Short mmCIF file of C-alpha atoms and ligand atoms in Angstrom, two decimals:
data_model
loop_
_atom_site.label_atom_id
_atom_site.label_comp_id
_atom_site.label_asym_id
_atom_site.label_seq_id
_atom_site.Cartn_x
_atom_site.Cartn_y
_atom_site.Cartn_z
CA UNK A 1 136.30 -7.91 -15.15
CA UNK A 2 133.64 -5.35 -14.47
CA UNK A 3 131.30 -7.80 -12.77
CA UNK A 4 129.08 -5.17 -11.24
CA UNK A 5 128.14 -2.69 -13.94
CA UNK A 6 125.80 0.11 -12.98
CA UNK A 7 124.33 0.21 -16.49
CA UNK A 8 123.98 -2.48 -19.18
CA UNK A 9 125.65 -0.05 -21.59
CA UNK A 10 128.92 -0.01 -19.61
CA UNK A 11 131.87 -1.08 -21.82
CA UNK A 12 132.51 -4.82 -21.85
CA UNK A 13 135.54 -5.95 -19.86
CA UNK A 14 138.87 -6.37 -21.63
CA UNK A 15 140.54 -9.76 -21.81
CA UNK A 16 142.38 -10.80 -18.66
CA UNK A 17 144.80 -13.71 -18.99
CA UNK A 18 144.66 -16.07 -16.03
CA UNK A 19 147.89 -18.10 -15.93
CA UNK A 20 147.61 -21.86 -15.48
CA UNK A 21 146.89 -22.78 -11.88
CA UNK A 22 146.41 -19.14 -10.82
CA UNK A 23 142.63 -18.86 -10.63
CA UNK A 24 141.30 -16.83 -7.73
CA UNK A 25 137.73 -17.00 -6.49
CA UNK A 26 135.81 -13.96 -7.74
CA UNK A 27 134.77 -11.68 -4.89
CA UNK A 28 131.16 -11.86 -3.75
CA UNK A 29 129.60 -8.52 -4.78
CA UNK A 30 127.58 -8.22 -1.52
CA UNK A 31 127.64 -9.42 2.09
CA UNK A 32 126.68 -12.97 3.12
CA UNK A 33 123.38 -11.72 4.57
CA UNK A 34 122.51 -9.40 1.65
CA UNK A 35 120.14 -11.86 -0.05
CA UNK A 36 117.96 -12.53 2.99
CA UNK A 37 115.17 -13.52 3.40
CA UNK A 38 115.39 -15.46 0.11
CA UNK A 39 118.84 -16.95 0.75
CA UNK A 40 120.10 -16.95 4.34
CA UNK A 41 123.52 -15.81 5.52
CA UNK A 42 124.39 -19.37 6.58
CA UNK A 43 123.31 -20.84 3.24
CA UNK A 44 125.21 -18.27 1.19
CA UNK A 45 128.35 -18.32 3.33
CA UNK A 46 128.87 -22.08 3.16
CA UNK A 47 128.04 -22.13 -0.55
CA UNK A 48 130.60 -19.43 -1.34
CA UNK A 49 133.40 -20.23 1.13
CA UNK A 50 133.25 -24.04 0.91
CA UNK A 51 131.60 -25.22 -2.30
CA UNK A 52 132.62 -22.59 -4.82
CA UNK A 53 136.08 -22.31 -3.23
CA UNK A 54 136.58 -26.05 -3.71
CA UNK A 55 135.98 -25.75 -7.46
CA UNK A 56 138.59 -23.00 -7.79
CA UNK A 57 141.07 -25.14 -5.86
CA UNK A 58 140.18 -28.23 -7.94
CA UNK A 59 140.60 -26.25 -11.17
CA UNK A 60 144.05 -24.95 -10.20
CA UNK A 61 145.11 -28.45 -9.17
CA UNK A 62 143.89 -29.97 -12.44
CA UNK A 63 145.66 -27.29 -14.48
CA UNK A 64 148.93 -27.88 -12.68
CA UNK A 65 148.71 -31.68 -12.84
CA UNK A 66 151.52 -33.12 -14.91
CA UNK A 67 149.77 -36.26 -16.12
CA UNK A 68 147.57 -36.01 -19.17
CA UNK A 69 144.91 -38.59 -18.42
CA UNK A 70 141.16 -39.05 -18.34
CA UNK A 71 140.90 -38.04 -14.70
CA UNK A 72 142.60 -34.70 -15.38
CA UNK A 73 140.30 -34.07 -18.35
CA UNK A 74 137.27 -34.67 -16.14
CA UNK A 75 138.65 -32.43 -13.39
CA UNK A 76 139.23 -29.57 -15.86
CA UNK A 77 135.68 -29.83 -17.21
CA UNK A 78 133.99 -30.27 -13.83
CA UNK A 79 135.90 -27.74 -11.72
CA UNK A 80 136.38 -25.21 -14.52
CA UNK A 81 132.67 -25.22 -15.29
CA UNK A 82 131.87 -25.16 -11.57
CA UNK A 83 133.98 -22.05 -11.07
CA UNK A 84 132.58 -20.25 -14.13
CA UNK A 85 128.94 -20.98 -13.30
CA UNK A 86 129.24 -19.93 -9.64
CA UNK A 87 130.97 -16.68 -10.62
CA UNK A 88 128.04 -15.89 -12.92
CA UNK A 89 125.46 -17.05 -10.33
CA UNK A 90 126.70 -14.59 -7.66
CA UNK A 91 126.58 -11.60 -10.00
CA UNK A 92 123.20 -12.67 -11.42
CA UNK A 93 121.73 -11.95 -7.98
CA UNK A 94 121.41 -8.76 -5.96
CA UNK A 95 119.43 -7.40 -3.03
CA UNK A 96 116.33 -5.38 -4.01
CA UNK A 97 116.24 -6.99 -7.46
CA UNK A 98 113.84 -9.27 -9.33
CA UNK A 99 110.84 -8.04 -11.27
CA UNK A 100 110.61 -7.96 -15.05
CA UNK A 101 113.60 -7.32 -17.29
CA UNK A 102 113.80 -4.22 -19.43
CA UNK A 103 116.48 -3.26 -21.98
CA UNK A 104 117.93 -5.65 -24.56
CA UNK A 105 117.36 -8.77 -22.45
CA UNK A 106 113.70 -7.83 -21.99
CA UNK A 107 113.37 -7.34 -25.74
CA UNK A 108 115.09 -10.66 -26.55
CA UNK A 109 112.90 -12.52 -24.04
CA UNK A 110 109.72 -11.05 -25.51
CA UNK A 111 110.91 -11.73 -29.08
CA UNK A 112 111.83 -15.35 -28.37
CA UNK A 113 109.40 -16.48 -25.69
CA UNK A 114 106.41 -14.20 -26.25
CA UNK A 115 106.31 -12.63 -22.81
CA UNK A 116 108.16 -12.68 -19.51
CA UNK A 117 105.69 -15.02 -17.77
CA UNK A 118 106.22 -17.67 -20.46
CA UNK A 119 109.99 -17.31 -20.23
CA UNK A 120 109.88 -17.51 -16.43
CA UNK A 121 107.81 -20.68 -16.63
CA UNK A 122 110.15 -22.27 -19.21
CA UNK A 123 113.28 -21.40 -17.25
CA UNK A 124 111.71 -22.65 -14.01
CA UNK A 125 110.78 -25.97 -15.64
CA UNK A 126 114.24 -26.38 -17.17
CA UNK A 127 115.83 -25.75 -13.77
CA UNK A 128 113.47 -28.12 -11.97
CA UNK A 129 114.28 -30.77 -14.60
CA UNK A 130 117.87 -30.99 -13.37
CA UNK A 131 118.21 -34.48 -11.90
CA UNK A 132 120.28 -34.60 -8.75
CA UNK A 133 122.85 -31.86 -9.25
CA UNK A 134 122.62 -29.38 -12.08
CA UNK A 135 121.75 -25.92 -13.34
CA UNK A 136 119.12 -24.02 -15.26
CA UNK A 137 121.00 -21.86 -17.77
CA UNK A 138 119.96 -19.11 -20.17
CA UNK A 139 122.58 -18.79 -22.90
CA UNK A 140 123.36 -16.65 -25.91
CA UNK A 141 124.26 -18.84 -28.91
CA UNK A 142 126.35 -16.60 -31.22
CA UNK A 143 126.12 -19.15 -34.08
CA UNK A 144 122.35 -18.75 -34.21
CA UNK A 145 121.95 -15.18 -32.98
CA UNK A 146 119.49 -16.07 -30.26
CA UNK A 147 119.05 -17.25 -26.71
CA UNK A 148 118.38 -20.81 -25.56
CA UNK A 149 117.37 -22.32 -22.21
CA UNK A 150 119.48 -25.34 -21.23
CA UNK A 151 119.48 -27.77 -18.31
CA UNK A 152 123.00 -28.77 -17.30
CA UNK A 153 123.77 -31.92 -15.36
CA UNK A 154 126.51 -31.49 -12.71
CA UNK A 155 128.33 -28.40 -14.08
CA UNK A 156 129.56 -29.61 -17.43
CA UNK A 157 127.19 -32.21 -18.86
CA UNK A 158 124.28 -31.60 -21.25
CA UNK A 159 125.59 -28.29 -22.49
CA UNK A 160 125.89 -26.94 -26.04
CA UNK A 161 129.24 -25.88 -27.50
CA UNK A 162 129.78 -22.22 -28.24
CA UNK A 163 127.10 -20.86 -25.95
CA UNK A 164 127.66 -18.03 -23.51
CA UNK A 165 125.76 -18.32 -20.19
CA UNK A 166 124.07 -15.08 -19.12
CA UNK A 167 121.65 -16.24 -16.39
CA UNK A 168 122.27 -19.34 -14.28
CA UNK A 169 120.39 -20.99 -11.44
CA UNK A 170 122.25 -23.40 -9.17
CA UNK A 171 120.04 -26.45 -8.59
CA UNK A 172 122.57 -28.43 -6.55
CA UNK A 173 121.20 -29.27 -3.10
CA UNK A 174 124.14 -27.42 -1.55
CA UNK A 175 122.66 -24.19 -2.98
CA UNK A 176 119.36 -24.40 -1.10
CA UNK A 177 119.22 -27.29 1.38
CA UNK A 178 119.85 -25.28 4.56
CA UNK A 179 117.01 -22.88 3.69
CA UNK A 180 114.56 -25.04 1.75
CA UNK A 181 115.43 -28.72 2.42
CA UNK A 182 113.59 -30.69 -0.29
CA UNK A 183 111.34 -27.78 -1.34
CA UNK A 184 113.08 -27.03 -4.64
CA UNK A 185 110.13 -25.14 -6.10
CA UNK A 186 110.13 -22.72 -3.13
CA UNK A 187 113.83 -22.02 -3.69
CA UNK A 188 113.25 -21.31 -7.38
CA UNK A 189 110.27 -19.04 -6.64
CA UNK A 190 112.30 -17.12 -4.05
CA UNK A 191 115.28 -16.85 -6.42
CA UNK A 192 113.25 -14.88 -8.97
CA UNK A 193 113.13 -12.06 -6.40
CA UNK A 194 116.93 -11.87 -6.56
CA UNK A 195 117.57 -11.78 -10.30
CA UNK A 196 119.79 -8.82 -11.13
CA UNK A 197 118.50 -7.98 -14.61
CA UNK A 198 121.05 -5.21 -15.03
CA UNK A 199 123.78 -7.83 -14.78
CA UNK A 200 121.95 -10.22 -17.15
CA UNK A 201 121.41 -7.40 -19.66
CA UNK A 202 125.08 -6.44 -19.44
CA UNK A 203 126.17 -10.05 -19.95
CA UNK A 204 123.86 -10.33 -22.96
CA UNK A 205 125.17 -7.10 -24.48
CA UNK A 206 128.77 -8.37 -24.17
CA UNK A 207 127.86 -11.89 -25.40
CA UNK A 208 126.14 -10.42 -28.47
CA UNK A 209 129.47 -8.87 -29.51
CA UNK A 210 130.93 -12.35 -30.07
CA UNK A 211 131.53 -13.05 -33.77
CA UNK A 212 131.98 -16.77 -34.47
CA UNK A 213 132.51 -18.20 -37.98
CA UNK A 214 129.90 -20.79 -38.95
MN1 LIG B 1 126.75 -24.36 -6.09
#
């Protein structure tokens, strides 16, 4: 997958089939220290090499498990969603990023939320609303032809079927505790300086190509 497009208009990636149990952790598109001072090298390195890696391992294990039981079903949902969301999270950030979105995503945000400040406030509140471990997630809902802001619990709970995540904010303590301890709001404020709007715009452009029967 072309995870690091230079322009939102780059062609969308073609389908890649990942065989059962053969998931590999997506490469980090920058160095561990690239997001400083907002996210430290130590914080990013442990998050990527330990936490995200564990979801990929858990997903492969669940896919290869021979028993069809409730525990396997939970492992597929939890680890699969954990892998997907982290892969998006890394590419949603970049050094020297942030600011206000332009392009299609800027247009959609203005059309649906009025202006960027209102959207930023809504997304921040949705992310802060995650209890314990969760995510703030901006999705494209192809069935309704518009975006929606969701708050996921863990990785897989409180979602909406059919949506395509385009901007995600990890609100698990493991994402910020080394740098911010209990100061969640400071982490979220700092994170806005890292949002790679080119990546979000590209993800939106590809998501908008989805055609789902009602
Ligand atoms: Mn995480």
